[in-house]
XYZ file of C-alpha atoms in Angstrom:
648
model
C -69.028 -126.183 -102.959
C -70.111 -129.549 -103.013
C -73.373 -129.288 -101.743
C -73.668 -126.807 -104.084
C -72.588 -129.555 -106.500
C -75.105 -132.673 -104.906
C -77.877 -129.999 -105.616
C -76.767 -129.674 -109.161
C -76.473 -133.246 -109.903
C -80.115 -133.245 -107.940
C -81.323 -130.176 -110.183
C -79.983 -132.154 -113.088
C -82.432 -134.817 -112.782
C -85.444 -132.162 -111.526
C -85.302 -134.559 -108.515
C -84.808 -131.416 -105.562
C -87.976 -132.664 -104.049
C -89.584 -135.647 -102.953
C -88.378 -138.087 -104.972
C -88.481 -141.803 -103.629
C -87.255 -145.213 -104.905
C -90.285 -147.140 -103.727
C -92.389 -149.229 -105.891
C -95.316 -148.350 -107.510
C -98.736 -148.724 -104.874
C -100.739 -151.326 -105.391
C -103.722 -150.840 -107.693
C -101.972 -148.645 -109.775
C -103.640 -148.989 -113.750
C -101.505 -150.744 -115.822
C -101.091 -147.546 -118.153
C -100.561 -145.445 -115.288
C -97.372 -146.751 -115.815
C -94.543 -145.090 -117.106
C -92.121 -146.403 -116.978
C -89.697 -149.565 -114.891
C -86.488 -149.952 -113.367
C -85.448 -153.303 -112.041
C -87.858 -154.300 -109.965
C -89.324 -150.967 -109.525
C -92.547 -149.803 -111.603
C -92.717 -145.593 -112.013
C -96.214 -144.225 -111.968
C -97.486 -141.522 -113.442
C -98.323 -140.453 -110.049
C -94.485 -140.373 -108.920
C -92.986 -139.111 -111.938
C -95.020 -135.115 -112.002
C -94.555 -135.097 -108.671
C -90.750 -135.256 -109.072
C -90.979 -133.345 -111.947
C -93.180 -130.687 -110.149
C -90.475 -130.158 -106.934
C -87.747 -129.666 -109.917
C -89.865 -127.220 -111.932
C -90.511 -123.544 -112.192
C -93.530 -124.374 -113.882
C -96.904 -124.573 -112.330
C -98.684 -126.249 -115.166
C -97.723 -129.828 -116.597
C -96.428 -130.095 -120.321
C -96.421 -133.496 -122.280
C -93.372 -132.858 -123.989
C -91.474 -131.606 -121.263
C -92.663 -135.012 -119.291
C -91.384 -136.827 -122.287
C -87.759 -135.429 -121.881
C -88.163 -135.673 -118.345
C -89.116 -139.558 -117.913
C -85.658 -140.906 -119.377
C -83.764 -138.602 -117.200
C -85.932 -139.421 -113.981
C -85.600 -143.585 -115.054
C -81.767 -143.163 -115.238
C -81.718 -141.248 -112.075
C -83.290 -143.946 -110.201
C -80.850 -146.888 -112.096
C -77.898 -144.837 -111.069
C -79.389 -144.972 -107.067
C -80.086 -148.732 -107.236
C -76.257 -148.774 -108.684
C -75.373 -146.567 -105.504
C -76.879 -149.018 -103.276
C -75.808 -152.393 -104.920
C -71.944 -151.048 -105.333
C -72.239 -149.651 -101.674
C -72.104 -145.736 -101.890
C -74.403 -145.498 -98.984
C -72.211 -146.821 -96.783
C -68.977 -144.968 -97.875
C -67.453 -143.126 -95.102
C -67.546 -140.259 -97.694
C -70.947 -139.676 -97.727
C -71.620 -140.444 -94.708
C -69.582 -138.132 -92.825
C -71.189 -134.979 -95.007
C -74.679 -136.763 -94.519
C -74.288 -136.045 -91.182
C -73.055 -132.734 -91.240
C -75.597 -131.367 -93.430
C -78.286 -133.544 -91.492
C -77.092 -131.772 -88.441
C -77.206 -128.527 -90.110
C -81.385 -129.024 -91.426
C -82.731 -130.435 -88.561
C -81.677 -126.670 -86.297
C -82.847 -125.134 -89.509
C -86.532 -127.445 -89.528
C -86.840 -126.842 -85.958
C -86.756 -123.141 -85.894
C -88.821 -122.908 -88.705
C -91.241 -125.424 -88.718
C -91.850 -125.704 -84.618
C -90.021 -122.883 -82.913
C -91.100 -119.524 -84.988
C -94.651 -120.811 -85.551
C -95.064 -121.681 -81.536
C -93.765 -118.246 -80.815
C -95.470 -116.681 -83.433
C -98.525 -117.857 -81.903
C -97.550 -117.027 -78.218
C -96.444 -113.457 -79.560
C -99.561 -112.925 -81.611
C -102.023 -113.586 -78.083
C -99.878 -111.312 -76.555
C -99.379 -108.578 -78.256
C -102.853 -107.363 -78.083
C -102.198 -106.303 -74.607
C -100.104 -103.907 -72.544
C -99.473 -104.623 -68.617
C -98.606 -102.530 -65.701
C -96.212 -103.853 -63.046
C -94.044 -103.758 -60.388
C -90.978 -106.280 -58.677
C -88.773 -107.037 -56.576
C -85.401 -108.002 -57.772
C -82.586 -109.906 -55.967
C -79.241 -110.097 -58.239
C -77.428 -113.126 -58.418
C -74.050 -114.657 -60.173
C -74.545 -117.206 -62.653
C -72.046 -119.282 -60.775
C -73.788 -118.937 -57.435
C -73.520 -122.089 -55.548
C -76.651 -124.406 -54.402
C -76.638 -122.372 -50.717
C -76.694 -118.925 -51.907
C -79.580 -119.897 -54.928
C -81.772 -121.141 -51.551
C -80.933 -118.095 -49.517
C -82.115 -115.912 -51.990
C -85.001 -117.835 -53.029
C -86.227 -117.675 -48.983
C -85.787 -114.151 -49.024
C -88.246 -113.925 -52.280
C -90.759 -116.243 -50.644
C -90.664 -114.246 -47.246
C -91.192 -110.844 -49.263
C -94.138 -112.014 -51.612
C -95.963 -113.512 -48.369
C -95.210 -110.017 -46.358
C -97.421 -108.734 -49.669
C -100.089 -111.334 -49.120
C -100.553 -110.594 -45.971
C -100.692 -106.547 -46.528
C -97.849 -105.601 -44.597
C -95.892 -104.096 -47.058
C -96.507 -102.634 -50.600
C -94.076 -103.697 -53.637
C -92.329 -100.270 -52.907
C -91.895 -101.000 -49.605
C -90.730 -104.320 -50.599
C -88.716 -103.171 -53.035
C -86.569 -101.099 -50.564
C -86.366 -103.731 -48.317
C -85.155 -106.655 -50.559
C -84.170 -105.160 -54.075
C -80.540 -105.096 -54.867
C -79.001 -102.125 -55.583
C -76.824 -101.132 -58.272
C -75.336 -97.642 -58.707
C -77.472 -96.179 -56.082
C -80.597 -97.214 -57.768
C -82.732 -100.250 -56.487
C -82.825 -102.841 -59.457
C -86.455 -103.249 -58.744
C -89.765 -101.169 -58.382
C -92.359 -100.378 -60.669
C -92.377 -100.898 -64.161
C -94.105 -98.502 -67.252
C -96.382 -99.812 -69.284
C -94.989 -102.139 -72.069
C -96.217 -104.684 -74.671
C -94.303 -108.141 -75.576
C -90.974 -107.858 -76.982
C -89.828 -105.230 -74.077
C -87.650 -107.552 -71.349
C -86.536 -110.528 -70.884
C -88.596 -113.893 -71.986
C -88.822 -115.333 -68.702
C -90.005 -112.476 -67.085
C -92.714 -111.732 -69.777
C -93.383 -115.836 -69.313
C -94.507 -115.168 -65.618
C -95.968 -111.761 -65.876
C -98.360 -112.625 -68.945
C -99.524 -115.869 -66.840
C -100.607 -113.438 -64.003
C -103.966 -112.019 -63.242
C -104.725 -108.179 -62.714
C -103.601 -107.947 -58.567
C -101.866 -111.542 -58.502
C -98.419 -112.128 -57.728
C -96.211 -114.534 -58.678
C -93.589 -117.015 -57.363
C -90.104 -116.434 -57.299
C -88.472 -117.043 -60.778
C -85.315 -116.221 -61.985
C -84.000 -114.653 -65.427
C -80.472 -113.695 -66.455
C -80.447 -111.041 -63.787
C -81.713 -112.621 -60.719
C -84.374 -113.759 -58.837
C -87.878 -111.637 -58.844
C -91.344 -111.880 -57.782
C -93.770 -109.459 -59.986
C -96.879 -108.026 -59.384
C -99.358 -107.536 -62.546
C -101.097 -104.279 -61.541
C -103.297 -103.547 -64.756
C -103.965 -104.829 -68.336
C -105.140 -102.662 -71.038
C -105.450 -103.187 -74.765
C -102.409 -102.208 -76.874
C -102.182 -99.040 -78.276
C -101.284 -98.433 -81.684
C -97.705 -96.756 -82.526
C -97.801 -93.118 -83.045
C -95.301 -92.306 -85.145
C -94.189 -88.364 -84.665
C -92.020 -85.673 -84.901
C -90.693 -83.250 -82.783
C -88.565 -79.643 -81.953
C -86.458 -80.143 -79.241
C -84.836 -77.906 -77.425
C -82.330 -79.131 -74.249
C -82.212 -78.635 -70.867
C -79.861 -76.264 -70.551
C -80.876 -74.441 -73.286
C -83.834 -71.364 -72.716
C -87.411 -73.329 -72.845
C -88.444 -69.094 -74.309
C -86.791 -70.560 -77.397
C -89.731 -73.217 -78.018
C -92.298 -70.538 -76.986
C -91.150 -68.436 -80.380
C -91.259 -71.625 -82.134
C -94.439 -72.131 -81.421
C -95.606 -68.908 -81.921
C -94.588 -69.131 -85.657
C -96.095 -72.446 -85.735
C -99.342 -70.668 -84.749
C -99.040 -67.818 -87.037
C -98.802 -70.525 -90.075
C -94.943 -70.986 -90.706
C -94.250 -74.304 -92.079
C -93.215 -76.985 -89.482
C -90.641 -77.611 -91.709
C -89.032 -74.305 -91.662
C -89.204 -73.972 -88.039
C -87.561 -77.164 -87.701
C -84.891 -76.138 -89.554
C -84.859 -73.218 -87.592
C -85.088 -73.763 -83.985
C -84.542 -78.091 -83.073
C -81.587 -78.659 -81.377
C -81.792 -82.285 -82.041
C -79.491 -82.718 -85.234
C -79.842 -86.484 -86.025
C -83.662 -85.448 -86.851
C -82.940 -81.546 -87.843
C -82.699 -82.643 -91.810
C -85.774 -84.881 -91.341
C -88.627 -82.365 -90.676
C -87.853 -83.171 -86.946
C -88.825 -87.128 -87.481
C -87.922 -89.533 -84.335
C -89.981 -92.595 -85.554
C -92.277 -94.608 -83.965
C -93.198 -94.272 -80.374
C -95.187 -96.804 -78.387
C -95.171 -98.015 -74.623
C -92.487 -100.141 -74.403
C -89.918 -98.016 -76.753
C -86.777 -96.819 -75.323
C -88.116 -93.544 -74.204
C -89.319 -92.156 -70.663
C -91.999 -93.174 -69.755
C -93.773 -89.518 -68.879
C -92.603 -88.797 -72.324
C -94.180 -91.877 -73.736
C -97.305 -90.406 -72.332
C -96.816 -87.113 -73.303
C -96.987 -88.968 -76.843
C -99.291 -91.191 -76.737
C -102.020 -88.898 -75.082
C -101.577 -86.531 -77.828
C -105.219 -85.647 -79.311
C -105.161 -86.596 -82.999
C -107.302 -83.978 -84.095
C -104.741 -81.385 -83.437
C -101.751 -80.757 -85.855
C -99.082 -80.491 -83.140
C -98.884 -80.405 -78.989
C -97.999 -77.131 -77.065
C -94.353 -76.710 -75.831
C -94.047 -79.949 -72.754
C -91.169 -80.802 -71.063
C -89.581 -84.029 -70.632
C -86.471 -86.039 -68.930
C -84.643 -85.140 -72.175
C -85.366 -81.357 -72.355
C -88.681 -79.336 -74.327
C -90.253 -80.056 -76.935
C -93.204 -79.939 -79.631
C -94.932 -82.890 -80.974
C -96.334 -83.388 -83.948
C -98.634 -86.552 -84.626
C -97.217 -88.076 -88.297
C -99.294 -91.202 -88.328
C -101.060 -93.905 -85.826
C -100.333 -97.202 -86.804
C -102.854 -99.538 -88.735
C -102.728 -102.454 -91.116
C -104.310 -103.087 -94.478
C -105.750 -106.633 -93.676
C -104.837 -109.689 -90.842
C -102.138 -110.353 -92.961
C -100.113 -107.309 -93.245
C -100.769 -107.156 -89.133
C -99.422 -110.717 -88.768
C -96.319 -109.823 -90.902
C -95.872 -106.558 -88.965
C -95.917 -108.730 -85.988
C -93.202 -111.315 -87.262
C -91.065 -109.145 -87.416
C -91.868 -107.407 -84.154
C -90.675 -110.981 -83.020
C -87.695 -111.323 -84.881
C -86.496 -108.249 -83.176
C -87.483 -109.025 -80.258
C -85.636 -111.009 -77.014
C -88.023 -114.025 -77.807
C -86.604 -114.650 -81.270
C -82.995 -115.710 -82.434
C -81.317 -117.276 -85.138
C -78.588 -119.780 -83.171
C -78.167 -123.068 -82.525
C -77.939 -122.299 -78.692
C -81.320 -120.760 -78.995
C -82.907 -123.702 -80.633
C -81.138 -126.026 -78.070
C -82.958 -123.827 -74.940
C -85.837 -123.889 -76.613
C -85.823 -127.668 -76.550
C -84.547 -128.116 -72.832
C -87.742 -125.876 -72.102
C -90.256 -127.441 -73.945
C -89.065 -131.396 -74.414
C -89.364 -132.404 -71.198
C -85.465 -131.795 -69.247
C -84.958 -132.826 -65.690
C -81.900 -131.802 -63.886
C -81.065 -134.456 -61.131
C -79.357 -131.511 -58.839
C -78.851 -133.934 -56.269
C -77.082 -135.903 -57.904
C -74.824 -133.765 -59.833
C -74.052 -132.111 -56.116
C -72.496 -136.059 -55.801
C -70.587 -136.231 -58.458
C -69.188 -132.929 -58.414
C -67.759 -133.757 -54.660
C -66.314 -136.916 -55.988
C -64.449 -135.435 -59.020
C -62.952 -132.540 -56.602
C -62.113 -135.510 -54.238
C -60.233 -137.533 -57.214
C -58.667 -134.063 -58.858
C -54.888 -135.549 -58.047
C -55.788 -139.230 -59.166
C -54.380 -140.139 -62.941
C -57.795 -140.833 -64.835
C -57.189 -144.321 -65.544
C -56.976 -145.017 -61.967
C -60.138 -143.089 -61.177
C -62.706 -145.645 -59.683
C -66.495 -144.562 -59.436
C -69.089 -146.591 -57.755
C -71.709 -148.249 -59.354
C -74.161 -146.622 -57.495
C -73.162 -143.442 -58.409
C -72.231 -144.459 -61.874
C -75.874 -145.284 -62.558
C -77.316 -142.641 -61.159
C -79.747 -140.387 -63.565
C -77.623 -136.960 -63.838
C -79.844 -135.761 -66.592
C -82.862 -136.431 -68.298
C -83.715 -134.991 -71.885
C -87.677 -136.109 -73.675
C -87.866 -139.109 -71.984
C -84.493 -140.751 -71.581
C -82.026 -140.468 -68.342
C -78.106 -139.769 -68.766
C -76.169 -141.436 -65.923
C -73.006 -139.835 -64.209
C -70.812 -142.252 -66.003
C -71.944 -140.632 -69.154
C -71.611 -137.144 -67.423
C -67.906 -138.514 -66.447
C -67.252 -139.642 -70.303
C -68.480 -136.530 -71.862
C -65.968 -134.154 -69.195
C -63.369 -136.828 -70.100
C -63.587 -137.040 -74.012
C -64.345 -133.556 -74.151
C -61.125 -132.477 -72.080
C -62.091 -131.018 -69.315
C -60.551 -133.662 -66.901
C -58.181 -134.499 -64.827
C -59.000 -131.123 -62.548
C -56.646 -128.318 -62.686
C -58.436 -125.280 -62.206
C -61.446 -126.472 -60.239
C -64.821 -127.760 -61.468
C -66.719 -125.375 -63.524
C -70.672 -124.724 -63.483
C -70.730 -123.986 -67.072
C -70.026 -127.824 -67.667
C -73.218 -128.893 -66.887
C -74.480 -126.799 -69.091
C -72.221 -127.761 -71.397
C -73.227 -131.585 -71.420
C -76.955 -130.228 -71.701
C -76.825 -128.867 -74.872
C -74.434 -131.723 -76.203
C -77.115 -133.957 -75.363
C -80.009 -132.095 -76.864
C -77.341 -131.642 -79.912
C -76.778 -135.151 -80.332
C -80.403 -135.993 -80.368
C -81.316 -133.039 -82.234
C -81.422 -135.136 -85.811
C -83.351 -138.100 -84.538
C -86.163 -135.965 -83.023
C -86.641 -133.872 -85.804
C -87.286 -137.186 -87.784
C -90.128 -138.124 -85.488
C -91.473 -134.711 -85.253
C -91.951 -134.047 -88.395
C -92.647 -136.081 -91.514
C -91.581 -134.174 -94.148
C -87.780 -133.980 -92.715
C -87.183 -137.699 -93.057
C -88.266 -137.340 -97.048
C -85.385 -134.621 -97.131
C -82.815 -136.515 -95.601
C -83.407 -139.108 -97.933
C -83.312 -136.894 -100.559
C -80.165 -135.291 -99.765
C -78.325 -139.081 -98.916
C -79.300 -140.174 -102.444
C -78.334 -136.635 -104.207
C -74.844 -137.439 -102.163
C -74.485 -141.289 -103.830
C -75.971 -139.830 -107.325
C -72.877 -137.390 -107.079
C -70.192 -139.946 -105.994
C -71.433 -142.569 -108.481
C -71.093 -139.497 -111.712
C -67.939 -138.456 -110.221
C -66.079 -141.822 -109.998
C -68.049 -142.860 -113.195
C -68.290 -140.102 -115.179
C -66.135 -136.833 -114.405
C -63.294 -138.689 -112.385
C -59.619 -138.371 -113.831
C -58.535 -141.157 -111.715
C -60.913 -143.558 -113.167
C -60.580 -143.200 -116.981
C -59.685 -145.254 -119.490
C -56.049 -143.358 -120.367
C -55.868 -145.183 -123.706
C -59.053 -144.323 -124.872
C -58.037 -140.525 -124.372
C -54.911 -141.451 -126.661
C -57.124 -142.593 -128.970
C -58.719 -139.591 -129.627
C -55.654 -137.412 -129.022
C -54.455 -139.458 -131.848
C -56.998 -139.652 -134.455
C -57.714 -135.615 -133.868
C -54.273 -133.912 -133.907
C -56.179 -130.899 -135.488
C -58.602 -130.342 -132.310
C -55.140 -130.790 -129.831
C -53.337 -128.292 -131.244
C -52.588 -124.847 -130.235
C -52.939 -121.526 -132.382
C -50.676 -118.827 -132.479
C -50.675 -118.123 -128.610
C -48.908 -114.480 -127.254
C -46.935 -114.627 -124.201
C -48.112 -111.159 -122.685
C -47.991 -108.846 -119.377
C -51.374 -106.251 -119.028
C -51.071 -103.104 -116.995
C -53.247 -101.318 -115.357
C -54.217 -98.563 -112.909
C -56.638 -95.915 -112.155
C -53.995 -93.350 -112.527
C -52.336 -91.631 -115.382
C -49.096 -91.084 -113.537
C -48.900 -94.270 -112.349
C -49.266 -95.778 -115.617
C -46.709 -93.160 -117.194
C -44.233 -94.497 -113.942
C -44.915 -98.160 -115.283
C -43.861 -97.243 -119.171
C -40.941 -95.721 -118.182
C -39.818 -98.308 -115.929
C -40.434 -100.987 -118.566
C -38.651 -98.226 -121.500
C -35.640 -98.353 -119.424
C -34.776 -101.764 -120.240
C -36.840 -103.769 -116.593
C -38.793 -106.794 -116.999
C -42.657 -105.853 -115.890
C -42.727 -108.342 -113.198
C -40.431 -106.295 -111.254
C -42.911 -103.520 -111.278
C -44.202 -104.458 -107.779
C -40.874 -104.689 -106.427
C -40.558 -100.882 -106.878
C -43.416 -99.964 -105.626
C -45.310 -98.825 -108.492
C -48.815 -98.695 -108.104
C -50.302 -100.901 -110.587
C -51.881 -103.933 -111.171
C -49.968 -106.505 -113.429
C -51.008 -110.077 -114.420
C -49.599 -112.117 -117.512
C -50.688 -115.082 -119.918
C -49.529 -117.197 -122.509
C -52.893 -119.458 -122.639
C -54.604 -117.665 -125.332
C -57.666 -118.422 -123.346
C -58.855 -114.395 -124.035
C -60.143 -113.515 -127.151
C -61.873 -110.369 -128.365
C -60.940 -106.958 -127.795
C -58.739 -105.728 -126.787
C -56.359 -108.817 -126.907
C -56.608 -108.520 -130.650
C -54.352 -105.432 -130.478
C -51.466 -108.434 -129.550
C -51.749 -109.624 -133.139
C -49.683 -106.384 -134.651
C -47.314 -106.051 -131.822
C -43.787 -106.964 -131.993
C -41.706 -108.851 -129.366
C -40.573 -106.660 -126.636
C -42.898 -103.774 -127.757
C -45.205 -101.808 -125.920
C -48.728 -101.225 -126.801
C -50.746 -97.675 -127.041
C -52.642 -96.660 -123.747
C -56.050 -97.779 -123.609
C -59.492 -98.407 -121.645
C -60.311 -101.522 -119.722
C -62.371 -102.387 -116.868
C -62.505 -99.050 -116.048
C -58.890 -98.510 -116.035
C -55.961 -97.161 -118.360
C -54.036 -100.204 -119.511
C -51.206 -101.529 -121.837
C -49.838 -104.680 -123.431
C -46.049 -105.614 -122.779
C -45.881 -108.427 -125.120
C -42.681 -110.539 -124.044
C -43.052 -113.602 -127.016
C -45.172 -114.783 -129.721
C -45.832 -118.490 -129.627
C -45.747 -120.226 -133.683
C -48.842 -123.049 -133.682
C -48.160 -126.527 -132.652
C -49.499 -130.044 -131.439
C -50.018 -130.257 -127.834
C -48.395 -133.153 -125.546
C -50.587 -135.568 -124.510
C -50.311 -133.988 -120.914
C -51.238 -130.339 -122.210
C -53.907 -131.755 -123.883
C -55.460 -134.257 -121.298
C -58.294 -131.847 -119.292
C -59.382 -131.085 -122.764
C -59.297 -134.515 -123.724
C -60.787 -135.524 -120.626
C -64.108 -133.030 -121.218
C -64.084 -134.022 -125.163
C -64.925 -137.722 -123.758
C -67.332 -137.289 -120.860
C -70.155 -137.456 -123.108
C -68.780 -140.259 -124.514
C -68.005 -141.851 -121.024
C -71.623 -140.913 -119.722
C -73.518 -142.546 -121.917
C -71.772 -145.378 -122.435
C -72.397 -146.129 -118.634
C -75.830 -144.918 -119.064
C -76.343 -147.758 -121.638
C -74.915 -150.511 -119.237
C -77.099 -149.235 -116.443
C -80.279 -149.350 -118.573
C -79.209 -152.923 -119.631
C -78.082 -153.925 -116.273
C -81.634 -152.605 -114.601
C -83.636 -153.211 -117.754
C -84.784 -150.172 -117.471
C -88.374 -149.524 -119.548
C -90.177 -146.214 -120.837
C -94.405 -146.511 -121.811
C -94.091 -143.575 -123.256
C -97.508 -144.514 -124.880
C -98.735 -145.105 -121.212
C -97.427 -141.171 -120.278
C -99.123 -139.929 -122.952
C -102.517 -141.550 -122.065
C -102.254 -140.681 -118.749
C -101.444 -136.939 -118.938
C -104.459 -136.518 -121.763
C -106.851 -138.483 -119.197
C -105.361 -135.967 -115.959
C -105.899 -132.516 -118.710
C -109.047 -133.701 -119.797
C -112.481 -132.023 -118.246
C -114.514 -134.323 -115.726
C-alpha cells in the first residue's frame, strides 16, 4: 500500500515524528547549530527531537546521531526540492493527502476528544445506580411535525398530572404509554447503572435529582418522561456459579443437591449430577458476573446481590428461569485506581455510549458543537421542492429570500437553503421522483460536519496540524524519490545499456530448469497425478481432469536449495521421487533444461534498474547537497551532545 511506502520513506530518514522545516529559533548558540540546508539552520534540539521520534531507544547515542545527521539534512534538502518543483501542488499528492487527513481527523477526534470526554462522564456516573419509572410513547423515525407536537403535548399533560399529584407514574404508564405485544412500553425500571440503556435516556436520568421528573425528551424509541425515584452507590459485581433446575422439572431434585452439599459433597460433582444448565455444566456451573444492569431478571439479580458473602452457597430459590442454588465465587475489586480506570474504560467501550464509527463521531460533534436545525426553513423548502417536482432542474427558480435563509447552523457557521438544494442536486436526490425523504436533511447535516471535520481538528488540536504537515512532507518525499531514484520511466536508459555492456557476467542466466511441482496432502491423489503423467499427459492438464493436487511451474531459477537441488540430477521429461514439502507430499516433473546464456537487455532491465539505483540515488543526493549548500557541523554535534550528557 502506498501509505505504508510513505511511512517507510519517512522512517528511512527517522522522521516519522514532528519534523519541521523552519529555521532554528533565534538565540541558539552557534555551537548548537549542527547543520545547514539552504538558508535554514538545523539546531541540535531539532535534530534530537526528530531522531527521538523515529527511534525505539530512549537514550541518545553520539554515533547514531552522527549517522543520522546527513540523512536528516538530505531529507530537508528533498523537501526544499519538492517545494521548488511543485510537488506540494501535485494533484496526486493533494488527493491522497485529503483522504489521509479526513481519516486522521476522525481518529484524532475519537482518541483525543471524544473518548476522554466520554470516559470522564462515564466514570463520574459509574459510582451510582439509579431506580426510575418512565412513560414512553413510541414514534416512527419519519413522524411528521404535527404528530410529533401531538405526542410532546401529551407527554407534558402526563407530567403535569404527576406534578399535581393526581396520577402516579404507574397510572400514567397505563394511560399514556404505547403498547407492544400486549405490554406497556413504559413503567417501573429495575436498579441499573451507566451503560445499561441508550445514552440520551441516561443523560436525562443522571441529570435529575431524587424525586424529580424530567421534561419530555426523545430517544430512538420515542418520547419519554422519566422520574428518578432513588439513587445509591454502585454495588460491586459478583461472579457466581449455580446449580439449575428448569421450571418444568421437579424442584425436589434441587433439594437433593442441597442436601449433598450440606453433607460435604464437592460443588463440582453436585453440578455435574444435578444441573440442567448445559452451557455451564462443564465449567462448574459458572455463569459469570452479575450486577445491577446485567441482562438478567431483576428478582434474580436481587437474590445474587443480597447473598451473604460469608456463606458458601445459597439455599434453593426460584426465579423466572427456574430453581437455583448459587455459589459466590468472587466480589469485584481493583488493585489500584489505574486498574479500576482500565475496567471502566472497557465497560464504556462495550456500552451503547461509545462506537468506533464515523457516524458516531459526526453525531457527537453535532451534539457538542452548537448545532441548530432551522425547522421552519426546512418546512418551506420541502414545500417548494414538492411544488416543483415536475419541473426540470434547469427551470427551477428559488426565490432569493428562501435561497438565503439558513437551514442549518453548525459551530458558528450558517448553511443556506440554496446550499441544501445544491447538495440535493449534486448527490442525485433531485428531481423528486418518489417524494421527499426525511433522511435527506440528516444526510446533509452529516455532509456538512464531515466537510468541516479536518479544519476543526486543526483548530482544536495543535499537534494534529504538525501530523498533517509531516504526512504531506512524507508524500512529497516519496514522490520525489519515486521520480528521481526508483522510477523506470525517468531513468537514463543509456546508463543502463552501458552497465549491461560492461558487465556481461552479471547479466547472464545460469543453468535453469523448467519444471512443474505437484503437491498434495493425500497419497492417493498424488499417485493419480503420477499415473496421469506417466500415461503421456502433461502436468498442465491435471486440474482439467479433476485430480485434486496443487500444480506450480517455474523456469526462472529463483528458487534455490532443497528440494530444488533435486532438479540437477534429473533428466528432461522425467519425474522425481516423492518427497516432503511444506507438510505435503510432492514430486517434480522436469520439462526442459535451459543452458547458460547471456540475458537480453530487456530480460536484464529490472536487475539493471535495481543495480543502478544506489548510483542514481547518490548522484542525485550529491546534486541536492550542492544545490542547497548542505553543510554538516559534526564538531558542533559532538560538543552539544557532551554538554547535554554532562552532569549539572
